[in-house]
């Protein structure tokens, strides 16, 4: 063919043909990058055709395009007692392939193999191909992908999850212990003057929800329903957010004892949660505990001391 005819023949190729060619080449390049190796098994000949060879095992397979007896060579790279050897052998068995792979069906499994003394993880994908409708499946495409980095990342994430779960269990234990001590506890956003319930009786939770977490309304409700009248003003001043920095200049905790309308002594703790960049308190926790037994002992002790002083 003359140069002129060659040029003419090439110029006769339409844009659509070029687009299909480029798309096919782009697809093949993408597949090669995705998979470590690609092979086609022919049921008729019982042979494998290698499209690409694993980068991690240079010289392991015949060069691209050669027909090779792949399975025995592949299995020889595993120790005889390696459980993954049996797994791979099972999936590459010709009878197994015929029985389990239908047209278009995809079968995947992961296996590990030592390469240069290092464990490398791979995922093998098997899919059957029928060239025409009504024909028996003749080919099986076999592709392996190096997933070592994926497995390492999965193990790292699993380890992090284990650590996180252990930390959460500890925190839940701390929270349960906290709830056992404090029958009412809530966090306070100092700037917005909003509270978030940590633990409280159901009626108190319902009220907080009704007032959308408003701190001052919650303090008013507590003063009216729980705190004895003679302690109501002190309780309200104790939870006043505007001067909290003045009352906690060098400490992270202050307390206020009060008596309730039901005859119970309580201790309210105000704990610094965090401070902003200006070193101003922006988050605190209020926790209330029943100290009736402790307070009654204290009162009896004071009475005993007073009586003893009177007798002197």
Coordinates of C-alpha atoms in Angstrom, one line a residue:
X1 CA 0.0 0.0 0.0
X2 CA 1.4 3.4 -1.0
X3 CA 2.0 6.2 1.5
X4 CA -0.9 8.1 -0.2
X5 CA -3.3 5.1 0.3
X6 CA -2.1 4.7 3.9
X7 CA -2.8 8.3 4.6
X8 CA -6.2 8.1 2.9
X9 CA -7.2 5.0 4.9
X10 CA -6.2 6.7 8.1
X11 CA -8.1 9.9 7.2
X12 CA -11.2 7.8 6.5
X13 CA -11.4 6.9 10.2
X14 CA -14.3 9.0 11.6
X15 CA -14.3 10.9 14.9
X16 CA -16.6 8.3 16.4
X17 CA -14.2 5.5 15.6
X18 CA -11.4 7.5 17.3
X19 CA -13.5 8.3 20.3
X20 CA -14.3 4.6 20.7
X21 CA -10.6 3.8 20.3
X22 CA -9.5 6.4 22.9
X23 CA -12.3 5.3 25.3
X24 CA -11.2 1.7 25.0
X25 CA -7.5 2.5 25.6
X26 CA -8.5 4.8 28.5
X27 CA -10.5 1.9 30.0
X28 CA -7.7 -0.6 29.5
X29 CA -5.2 1.8 31.1
X30 CA -7.6 2.4 34.0
X31 CA -8.2 -1.4 34.5
X32 CA -4.4 -2.1 34.4
X33 CA -3.8 0.5 37.1
X34 CA -6.7 -0.9 39.2
X35 CA -5.6 -4.5 39.1
X36 CA -2.2 -6.0 39.8
X37 CA -2.8 -8.9 37.3
X38 CA -5.3 -9.8 34.7
X39 CA -5.8 -13.2 33.1
X40 CA -8.4 -15.0 30.9
X41 CA -9.1 -18.7 31.4
X42 CA -10.3 -20.6 28.4
X43 CA -12.4 -23.6 29.3
X44 CA -11.9 -25.1 25.9
X45 CA -8.1 -25.2 26.0
X46 CA -7.7 -25.2 29.9
X47 CA -5.1 -22.4 29.5
X48 CA -4.7 -18.9 30.9
X49 CA -3.9 -15.9 28.8
X50 CA -2.0 -13.2 30.6
X51 CA -3.1 -9.6 29.9
X52 CA -1.0 -7.9 32.6
X53 CA 1.5 -9.3 35.1
X54 CA 1.7 -8.5 38.8
X55 CA 4.1 -5.7 39.4
X56 CA 4.9 -7.2 42.8
X57 CA 6.2 -10.4 41.2
X58 CA 8.2 -9.6 38.1
X59 CA 9.0 -12.7 36.0
X60 CA 6.3 -14.7 37.9
X61 CA 4.1 -15.1 34.9
X62 CA 5.0 -15.4 31.2
X63 CA 5.1 -12.1 29.3
X64 CA 1.9 -10.4 28.3
X65 CA 0.0 -12.2 25.6
X66 CA 1.5 -15.7 26.2
X67 CA -0.6 -18.8 27.0
X68 CA 0.5 -20.2 30.3
X69 CA -0.5 -23.0 32.7
X70 CA -1.1 -20.6 35.5
X71 CA -2.6 -22.4 38.5
X72 CA 0.3 -24.9 39.4
X73 CA 2.8 -22.0 39.1
X74 CA 0.7 -19.8 41.2
X75 CA 0.1 -22.4 43.9
X76 CA 3.8 -23.2 44.1
X77 CA 4.3 -19.7 45.6
X78 CA 2.4 -20.7 48.7
X79 CA 3.5 -23.0 51.5
X80 CA 1.8 -26.4 51.3
X81 CA 0.1 -25.9 54.7
X82 CA -0.9 -22.3 54.0
X83 CA -4.7 -22.0 54.4
X84 CA -4.8 -19.4 51.6
X85 CA -3.3 -21.9 49.2
X86 CA -6.3 -24.2 49.6
X87 CA -8.6 -21.2 49.3
X88 CA -7.0 -20.1 46.0
X89 CA -6.9 -23.7 44.7
X90 CA -10.6 -24.2 45.4
X91 CA -11.6 -21.0 43.5
X92 CA -9.3 -21.8 40.5
X93 CA -10.5 -25.4 40.2
X94 CA -12.0 -25.8 36.7
X95 CA -15.0 -27.9 38.0
X96 CA -15.7 -25.3 40.8
X97 CA -15.6 -22.5 38.2
X98 CA -18.1 -24.4 36.0
X99 CA -20.4 -25.1 38.9
X100 CA -20.3 -21.7 40.6
X101 CA -19.8 -19.0 37.9
X102 CA -22.8 -18.1 35.8
X103 CA -22.6 -15.6 33.0
X104 CA -21.8 -12.2 34.4
X105 CA -21.5 -13.5 38.0
X106 CA -18.7 -11.9 40.1
X107 CA -17.0 -13.9 42.8
X108 CA -14.4 -12.2 45.1
X109 CA -12.2 -13.3 47.9
X110 CA -9.1 -12.0 49.8
X111 CA -5.9 -13.9 50.4
X112 CA -2.4 -13.2 51.8
X113 CA 0.9 -14.3 50.4
X114 CA 4.5 -13.6 51.5
X115 CA 6.6 -11.6 49.0
X116 CA 10.2 -11.0 49.9
X117 CA 9.3 -12.0 53.4
X118 CA 6.5 -9.5 53.8
X119 CA 2.8 -10.3 53.9
X120 CA 1.0 -8.9 51.0
X121 CA -2.8 -8.9 50.7
X122 CA -4.7 -9.4 47.4
X123 CA -8.3 -9.6 46.3
X124 CA -9.0 -12.0 43.5
X125 CA -12.1 -11.3 41.3
X126 CA -13.5 -14.0 39.0
X127 CA -16.3 -13.5 36.5
X128 CA -17.6 -15.7 33.7
X129 CA -18.0 -14.6 30.2
X130 CA -20.4 -16.0 27.5
X131 CA -19.6 -14.6 24.1
X132 CA -23.1 -15.2 22.5
X133 CA -26.6 -15.9 23.9
X134 CA -27.3 -19.6 24.2
X135 CA -23.7 -20.6 24.3
X136 CA -22.0 -22.2 27.3
X137 CA -19.7 -20.0 29.3
X138 CA -16.3 -20.4 27.8
X139 CA -14.1 -17.8 29.5
X140 CA -13.4 -16.7 33.0
X141 CA -11.7 -13.4 33.7
X142 CA -9.4 -13.5 36.7
X143 CA -8.1 -10.2 38.1
X144 CA -6.0 -9.7 41.3
X145 CA -5.6 -6.4 43.1
X146 CA -3.0 -5.6 45.7
X147 CA -5.1 -4.5 48.8
X148 CA -2.3 -4.4 51.3
X149 CA -2.7 -0.7 52.0
X150 CA -6.5 -1.2 52.3
X151 CA -6.0 -4.1 54.8
X152 CA -3.5 -2.1 56.8
X153 CA -5.8 0.9 56.9
X154 CA -8.7 -1.4 58.0
X155 CA -6.5 -2.9 60.7
X156 CA -5.5 0.6 61.9
X157 CA -9.2 1.7 61.9
X158 CA -10.1 -1.5 63.8
X159 CA -7.4 -0.8 66.4
X160 CA -8.6 2.8 66.7
X161 CA -12.2 1.6 67.1
X162 CA -11.1 -0.8 69.8
X163 CA -9.4 2.0 71.6
X164 CA -12.3 4.3 71.2
X165 CA -14.8 1.7 72.4
X166 CA -12.6 1.1 75.5
X167 CA -12.5 4.8 76.2
X168 CA -16.2 5.1 75.7
X169 CA -16.8 2.2 78.2
X170 CA -14.6 4.0 80.7
X171 CA -16.4 7.3 80.1
X172 CA -19.8 5.5 80.5
X173 CA -18.6 4.0 83.8
X174 CA -17.5 7.5 84.9
X175 CA -20.9 8.9 83.8
X176 CA -22.8 6.1 85.7
X177 CA -20.7 6.8 88.8
X178 CA -21.4 10.5 88.3
X179 CA -25.2 9.8 88.1
X180 CA -25.0 7.7 91.2
X181 CA -23.7 10.6 93.2
X182 CA -25.6 13.5 91.6
X183 CA -29.3 13.2 91.2
X184 CA -29.5 16.4 89.1
X185 CA -26.7 17.6 86.8
X186 CA -26.6 19.8 83.8
X187 CA -24.2 21.8 81.7
X188 CA -24.4 25.5 81.3
X189 CA -23.4 27.6 78.2
X190 CA -22.4 30.8 80.0
X191 CA -22.7 33.1 77.0
X192 CA -26.1 31.9 75.8
X193 CA -27.3 31.1 79.3
X194 CA -28.7 27.7 78.1
X195 CA -28.6 24.4 80.0
X196 CA -28.4 20.9 78.8
X197 CA -29.6 18.1 81.1
X198 CA -27.1 15.3 82.0
X199 CA -29.2 13.7 84.7
X200 CA -32.5 14.8 86.3
X201 CA -35.9 13.6 87.3
X202 CA -38.4 13.3 84.4
X203 CA -40.5 16.2 85.4
X204 CA -37.4 18.5 85.6
X205 CA -36.3 17.3 82.1
X206 CA -39.8 18.0 80.7
X207 CA -39.7 21.5 82.2
X208 CA -36.3 22.3 80.7
X209 CA -37.6 21.1 77.3
X210 CA -40.6 23.4 77.6
X211 CA -38.4 26.5 78.3
X212 CA -35.9 25.5 75.6
X213 CA -33.1 25.1 78.1
X214 CA -33.3 28.7 79.5
X215 CA -31.1 28.9 82.6
X216 CA -32.9 31.6 84.4
X217 CA -36.3 29.9 84.0
X218 CA -34.9 26.6 85.2
X219 CA -33.3 28.3 88.3
X220 CA -36.7 29.9 89.0
X221 CA -38.5 26.6 88.7
X222 CA -36.0 24.9 91.0
X223 CA -36.3 27.8 93.5
X224 CA -40.1 27.4 93.5
X225 CA -40.4 23.7 93.6
X226 CA -37.3 22.2 95.3
X227 CA -35.3 24.8 97.2
X228 CA -36.6 25.9 100.7
X229 CA -37.6 29.6 100.7
X230 CA -34.8 30.7 103.0
X231 CA -32.2 29.3 100.5
X232 CA -33.9 30.3 97.2
X233 CA -32.2 33.7 96.8
X234 CA -28.7 32.1 97.6
X235 CA -29.3 29.3 95.1
X236 CA -30.2 31.8 92.4
X237 CA -27.1 34.0 93.1
X238 CA -25.0 30.9 93.1
X239 CA -26.0 30.0 89.5
X240 CA -25.8 33.6 88.3
X241 CA -23.7 33.3 85.1
X242 CA -22.7 37.0 84.8
X243 CA -20.3 37.1 87.7
X244 CA -19.0 33.5 87.5
X245 CA -15.5 34.6 86.6
X246 CA -15.3 36.8 89.7
X247 CA -16.4 33.9 91.9
X248 CA -14.0 31.4 90.3
X249 CA -10.8 33.4 89.7
X250 CA -8.3 30.7 90.8
X251 CA -10.5 27.7 91.4
X252 CA -12.4 25.3 89.1
X253 CA -15.0 24.4 91.7
X254 CA -17.4 26.2 94.2
X255 CA -20.3 24.7 96.2
X256 CA -23.5 25.8 97.8
X257 CA -25.5 23.9 100.4
X258 CA -29.2 24.3 100.6
X259 CA -32.2 22.7 102.2
X260 CA -35.2 21.5 100.2
X261 CA -38.9 21.7 100.7
X262 CA -39.0 17.9 101.1
X263 CA -36.6 18.0 104.1
X264 CA -33.5 17.0 102.2
X265 CA -30.1 18.7 102.4
X266 CA -28.3 19.2 99.0
X267 CA -25.0 20.4 97.8
X268 CA -24.8 22.2 94.5
X269 CA -21.4 22.1 92.8
X270 CA -20.5 24.5 90.0
X271 CA -17.6 23.1 88.0
X272 CA -15.6 25.0 85.3
X273 CA -15.8 23.1 82.0
X274 CA -13.8 25.3 79.7
X275 CA -12.6 28.8 79.1
X276 CA -12.4 30.9 75.9
X277 CA -9.3 32.5 74.4
X278 CA -9.7 35.5 76.8
X279 CA -9.6 33.1 79.7
X280 CA -13.3 33.7 80.5
X281 CA -15.4 30.8 81.6
X282 CA -17.7 29.8 78.7
X283 CA -18.9 26.4 79.8
X284 CA -19.7 25.0 83.3
X285 CA -21.3 22.0 84.9
X286 CA -23.8 22.1 87.7
X287 CA -24.2 19.0 89.8
X288 CA -26.5 18.5 92.8
X289 CA -26.1 15.7 95.3
X290 CA -28.0 14.6 98.4
X291 CA -25.9 15.2 101.5
X292 CA -28.7 14.8 104.1
X293 CA -26.8 12.1 106.1
X294 CA -23.6 14.1 106.0
X295 CA -25.4 17.3 107.0
X296 CA -27.3 15.7 109.8
X297 CA -24.1 14.3 111.3
X298 CA -22.6 17.8 111.0
X299 CA -25.6 19.4 112.7
X300 CA -25.5 16.8 115.5
X301 CA -21.8 17.4 116.0
X302 CA -22.3 21.2 116.2
X303 CA -25.1 20.7 118.7
X304 CA -22.9 18.4 120.8
X305 CA -20.1 20.9 120.8
X306 CA -22.5 23.7 121.7
X307 CA -23.8 21.7 124.6
X308 CA -20.3 20.9 125.8
X309 CA -19.4 24.5 125.7
X310 CA -22.4 25.5 127.7
X311 CA -21.5 23.0 130.5
X312 CA -18.1 24.5 130.9

